[in-house]
CSV table of C-alpha atoms in Angstrom, one decimal:
chain,number,residue,atom,x,y,z
I,13,UNK,CA,-15.6,-75.9,8.1
I,14,UNK,CA,-15.8,-79.4,9.0
I,15,UNK,CA,-12.4,-81.2,8.9
I,16,UNK,CA,-12.6,-85.0,8.7
I,17,UNK,CA,-9.3,-86.8,9.4
I,18,UNK,CA,-8.5,-90.3,8.2
I,19,UNK,CA,-7.8,-92.9,9.3
I,20,UNK,CA,-9.2,-92.9,12.7
I,21,UNK,CA,-6.4,-95.2,13.9
I,22,UNK,CA,-3.1,-95.9,12.1
I,23,UNK,CA,-0.9,-98.9,13.2
I,24,UNK,CA,2.6,-98.7,12.0
I,25,UNK,CA,6.1,-99.7,13.1
I,26,UNK,CA,9.1,-97.6,14.2
I,27,UNK,CA,11.1,-96.7,11.1
I,28,UNK,CA,7.9,-96.9,8.8
I,29,UNK,CA,6.3,-93.9,7.1
I,30,UNK,CA,3.2,-92.3,8.3
I,31,UNK,CA,0.6,-90.6,6.1
I,32,UNK,CA,-2.4,-88.6,7.9
I,33,UNK,CA,-5.2,-87.0,6.0
I,34,UNK,CA,-7.3,-84.1,6.8
I,35,UNK,CA,-10.0,-83.1,4.4
I,36,UNK,CA,-12.1,-80.0,4.7
I,37,UNK,CA,-16.0,-79.6,3.9
I,38,UNK,CA,-15.0,-76.5,2.0
I,39,UNK,CA,-12.1,-74.9,0.6
I,40,UNK,CA,-9.6,-73.6,3.3
I,41,UNK,CA,-8.6,-69.9,2.6
I,42,UNK,CA,-4.9,-69.4,1.8
I,43,UNK,CA,-4.1,-73.1,3.1
I,44,UNK,CA,-4.5,-71.8,6.6
I,45,UNK,CA,-4.3,-75.1,8.3
I,46,UNK,CA,-2.2,-76.4,11.2
I,47,UNK,CA,-1.2,-79.7,12.7
I,48,UNK,CA,-0.9,-80.7,16.4
I,49,UNK,CA,0.5,-83.5,18.2
I,50,UNK,CA,-1.0,-84.5,21.4
I,51,UNK,CA,0.4,-87.3,23.7
I,52,UNK,CA,-1.7,-88.7,26.6
I,53,UNK,CA,-2.4,-86.3,29.7
I,54,UNK,CA,-0.4,-83.5,27.6
I,55,UNK,CA,-1.5,-80.5,25.8
I,56,UNK,CA,-1.3,-80.4,22.0
I,57,UNK,CA,2.0,-79.3,20.4
I,58,UNK,CA,2.1,-77.2,17.3
I,59,UNK,CA,3.9,-79.2,14.5
I,60,UNK,CA,2.9,-77.4,11.2
I,61,UNK,CA,1.4,-74.0,10.3
I,62,UNK,CA,0.1,-72.6,6.9
I,63,UNK,CA,-0.1,-76.2,5.7
I,64,UNK,CA,3.5,-76.8,5.3
I,65,UNK,CA,5.8,-74.8,7.7
I,66,UNK,CA,7.4,-76.6,10.4
I,67,UNK,CA,7.3,-75.1,13.9
I,68,UNK,CA,10.0,-74.2,15.7
I,69,UNK,CA,11.9,-77.3,17.1
I,70,UNK,CA,10.1,-79.7,15.1
I,71,UNK,CA,12.2,-82.5,13.4
I,72,UNK,CA,12.3,-82.4,9.6
I,73,UNK,CA,11.0,-86.0,9.4
I,74,UNK,CA,7.5,-84.3,9.9
I,75,UNK,CA,6.0,-82.4,6.8
I,76,UNK,CA,2.9,-81.0,5.8
I,77,UNK,CA,1.4,-80.6,2.2
I,78,UNK,CA,-2.0,-79.9,0.4
I,79,UNK,CA,-4.2,-77.1,-0.6
I,80,UNK,CA,-7.8,-76.4,-1.0
I,81,UNK,CA,-9.8,-79.2,0.7
I,82,UNK,CA,-7.0,-81.9,0.9
I,83,UNK,CA,-4.3,-81.8,3.5
I,84,UNK,CA,-1.6,-84.2,4.6
I,85,UNK,CA,0.8,-84.9,7.4
I,86,UNK,CA,3.6,-87.1,6.5
I,87,UNK,CA,6.2,-88.5,9.0
I,88,UNK,CA,9.0,-89.8,7.0
I,89,UNK,CA,10.5,-92.3,9.5
I,90,UNK,CA,8.6,-92.9,12.7
I,91,UNK,CA,10.4,-92.7,16.1
I,92,UNK,CA,8.9,-94.4,19.2
I,93,UNK,CA,8.1,-90.9,20.5
I,94,UNK,CA,6.0,-90.1,17.3
I,95,UNK,CA,3.1,-92.5,18.6
I,96,UNK,CA,0.4,-90.0,19.6
I,97,UNK,CA,-2.8,-88.2,18.5
I,98,UNK,CA,-2.7,-85.9,15.5
I,99,UNK,CA,-5.3,-83.0,15.1
I,100,UNK,CA,-5.7,-80.5,12.1
I,101,UNK,CA,-7.1,-77.3,12.5
I,102,UNK,CA,-8.2,-74.7,10.0
I,103,UNK,CA,-7.9,-70.9,10.5
I,104,UNK,CA,-9.2,-69.7,7.2
I,105,UNK,CA,-12.6,-69.2,8.4
I,106,UNK,CA,-14.4,-68.4,11.6
I,107,UNK,CA,-15.1,-70.1,13.8
I,108,UNK,CA,-11.7,-72.0,13.6
I,109,UNK,CA,-12.5,-75.7,13.8
I,110,UNK,CA,-10.4,-78.9,14.6
I,111,UNK,CA,-10.6,-82.4,13.2
I,112,UNK,CA,-11.6,-85.3,15.1
I,113,UNK,CA,-8.0,-86.7,15.2
I,114,UNK,CA,-5.9,-89.6,14.0
I,115,UNK,CA,-4.4,-92.1,16.6
I,116,UNK,CA,-1.1,-93.2,15.6
I,117,UNK,CA,-0.4,-96.4,17.5
I,118,UNK,CA,2.5,-98.8,17.5
I,119,UNK,CA,1.8,-102.0,15.5
O,8,UNK,CA,10.7,-69.8,27.4
O,9,UNK,CA,7.1,-68.9,27.2
O,10,UNK,CA,5.1,-70.9,29.9
O,11,UNK,CA,1.3,-70.9,30.8
O,12,UNK,CA,0.2,-72.2,34.1
O,13,UNK,CA,-3.7,-72.8,34.7
O,14,UNK,CA,-5.4,-72.4,37.8
O,15,UNK,CA,-9.1,-72.8,38.9
O,16,UNK,CA,-11.6,-75.3,40.4
O,17,UNK,CA,-12.0,-78.9,39.0
O,18,UNK,CA,-15.7,-79.0,40.0
O,19,UNK,CA,-18.6,-76.7,39.2
O,20,UNK,CA,-22.1,-77.2,40.1
O,21,UNK,CA,-24.6,-77.1,37.3
O,22,UNK,CA,-26.1,-73.7,36.5
O,23,UNK,CA,-23.1,-72.0,38.2
O,24,UNK,CA,-20.1,-70.1,36.7
O,25,UNK,CA,-16.9,-71.9,35.6
O,26,UNK,CA,-13.9,-69.7,36.2
O,27,UNK,CA,-10.3,-70.4,34.9
O,28,UNK,CA,-7.1,-68.3,35.1
O,29,UNK,CA,-3.8,-68.6,32.9
O,30,UNK,CA,-0.7,-67.1,34.1
O,31,UNK,CA,1.9,-66.2,31.7
O,32,UNK,CA,5.6,-66.4,32.3
O,33,UNK,CA,8.6,-65.8,30.3
O,34,UNK,CA,6.8,-63.6,27.7
O,35,UNK,CA,4.6,-60.2,28.2
O,36,UNK,CA,0.9,-60.5,27.6
O,37,UNK,CA,0.9,-57.1,26.0
O,38,UNK,CA,3.6,-58.1,23.4
O,39,UNK,CA,1.6,-58.9,20.3
O,40,UNK,CA,-0.6,-61.9,20.6
O,41,UNK,CA,-4.2,-62.8,21.4
O,42,UNK,CA,-4.6,-65.0,24.4
O,43,UNK,CA,-7.2,-67.7,24.2
O,44,UNK,CA,-9.1,-70.8,25.4
O,45,UNK,CA,-9.7,-74.4,24.0
O,46,UNK,CA,-11.6,-77.3,25.3
O,47,UNK,CA,-11.8,-81.1,25.0
O,48,UNK,CA,-14.6,-83.1,26.3
O,49,UNK,CA,-13.6,-86.4,27.6
O,50,UNK,CA,-13.0,-88.7,24.5
O,51,UNK,CA,-13.8,-85.9,22.1
O,52,UNK,CA,-12.0,-83.5,19.9
O,53,UNK,CA,-11.1,-79.9,20.3
O,54,UNK,CA,-13.2,-76.7,20.3
O,55,UNK,CA,-12.0,-73.1,20.3
O,56,UNK,CA,-13.9,-71.1,22.9
O,57,UNK,CA,-12.5,-67.6,22.4
O,58,UNK,CA,-9.4,-65.3,22.4
O,59,UNK,CA,-8.6,-61.8,23.7
O,60,UNK,CA,-6.2,-59.1,22.9
O,61,UNK,CA,-4.7,-57.1,25.9
O,62,UNK,CA,-6.4,-53.8,24.4
O,63,UNK,CA,-9.9,-55.5,24.8
O,64,UNK,CA,-10.6,-56.8,21.3
O,65,UNK,CA,-12.2,-60.1,21.6
O,66,UNK,CA,-12.8,-63.2,19.2
O,67,UNK,CA,-15.6,-65.8,20.1
O,68,UNK,CA,-16.8,-69.1,18.9
O,69,UNK,CA,-20.6,-68.1,18.1
O,70,UNK,CA,-21.6,-71.5,19.8
O,71,UNK,CA,-20.4,-70.2,23.2
O,72,UNK,CA,-20.5,-66.7,22.8
O,73,UNK,CA,-23.6,-65.8,24.9
O,74,UNK,CA,-22.2,-67.6,28.0
O,75,UNK,CA,-18.5,-66.9,27.8
O,76,UNK,CA,-16.6,-63.8,29.2
O,77,UNK,CA,-12.9,-63.2,28.7
O,78,UNK,CA,-10.6,-60.8,30.6
O,79,UNK,CA,-6.9,-59.9,30.9
O,80,UNK,CA,-5.0,-58.6,33.9
O,81,UNK,CA,-1.9,-57.0,32.4
O,82,UNK,CA,-0.5,-56.1,35.9
O,83,UNK,CA,-0.4,-59.9,36.8
O,84,UNK,CA,0.3,-61.2,33.1
O,85,UNK,CA,-2.6,-63.4,33.2
O,86,UNK,CA,-5.9,-63.8,31.4
O,87,UNK,CA,-9.1,-65.4,32.6
O,88,UNK,CA,-12.2,-67.3,31.2
O,89,UNK,CA,-15.8,-67.4,32.7
O,90,UNK,CA,-18.4,-69.6,31.5
O,91,UNK,CA,-21.9,-69.0,33.0
O,92,UNK,CA,-24.9,-71.4,33.5
O,93,UNK,CA,-22.8,-74.6,33.1
O,94,UNK,CA,-24.3,-77.9,32.4
O,95,UNK,CA,-22.9,-81.4,32.1
O,96,UNK,CA,-22.2,-80.8,28.4
O,97,UNK,CA,-19.4,-78.3,29.7
O,98,UNK,CA,-17.4,-81.1,31.3
O,99,UNK,CA,-14.1,-81.1,29.5
O,100,UNK,CA,-10.3,-80.3,29.8
O,101,UNK,CA,-9.9,-76.7,29.4
O,102,UNK,CA,-6.8,-75.4,27.9
O,103,UNK,CA,-5.4,-71.7,27.5
O,104,UNK,CA,-3.0,-70.8,24.7
O,105,UNK,CA,-0.9,-68.1,23.2
O,106,UNK,CA,-2.9,-67.3,20.0
O,107,UNK,CA,-1.1,-66.1,17.0
O,108,UNK,CA,-3.1,-63.7,14.9
O,109,UNK,CA,-3.4,-62.0,11.4
O,110,UNK,CA,-5.8,-59.7,9.6
O,111,UNK,CA,-8.4,-60.9,7.1
O,112,UNK,CA,-9.1,-59.2,3.9
O,113,UNK,CA,-11.4,-56.7,5.4
O,114,UNK,CA,-8.8,-55.7,7.9
O,115,UNK,CA,-10.5,-57.6,10.9
O,116,UNK,CA,-8.1,-59.6,13.4
O,117,UNK,CA,-8.3,-63.3,13.1
O,118,UNK,CA,-6.8,-66.0,15.2
O,119,UNK,CA,-4.4,-68.3,13.6
O,120,UNK,CA,-2.9,-71.0,15.9
O,121,UNK,CA,-2.2,-71.7,19.5
O,122,UNK,CA,1.4,-72.2,20.6
O,123,UNK,CA,2.3,-72.8,23.4
O,124,UNK,CA,-0.6,-74.3,25.5
O,125,UNK,CA,-1.2,-74.6,29.0
O,126,UNK,CA,-1.1,-77.9,30.9
O,127,UNK,CA,-4.9,-78.4,30.8
O,128,UNK,CA,-7.5,-78.4,33.6
O,129,UNK,CA,-10.2,-80.9,33.9
O,130,UNK,CA,-13.5,-79.1,34.9
O,131,UNK,CA,-16.5,-81.6,35.8
O,132,UNK,CA,-19.7,-80.1,36.1
O,133,UNK,CA,-21.7,-82.1,38.6
O,134,UNK,CA,-23.9,-81.5,41.7
């Protein structure tokens, strides 16, 4: 399954709402989709699993939604530490695949 | 707190074997997860390589399966990756991770997501 993330880069200001998209080339079984956050020089961190469940310790300003082929990560009010790369990954079909990422940058 | 610490050379010659080890602390490697590897070529996205259960079951990305070998040493609470016959295309940051798994409709194990990840190791393939 090919995952296409959009936009490639998103420029927003702290306090604004961010909406990141992940579109799959075919339906993702059982909404088996996760989101990761990656900051420069760091490993990815799990944010969302099962399309909409927040991982342990993730603030509630992060939320995931979607089903089938269209998924969304929403950050309700951006904090300075939220500016990073975001990747989606599906695990409904083998091999697991990742999207190419969305860079969330400060405007 | 689960932590994964990677070790291994950062430079490998073409046609040789890349070897990396991931040591787990704060969690027993025999306690109910797969353990896997992911890589990220410079400026590119992430690619799952493969994962292993402590009893020997393995899951591989078909694109790399012929050149990849996974192993686990339960006495040292660590797991390892080998990639043979490397080329410049294998240059990447390699990550290890704890791989949560479930079972598919046929009863076969399937990897889900990685959490947490190791710190990453940049491996450059160059003579």
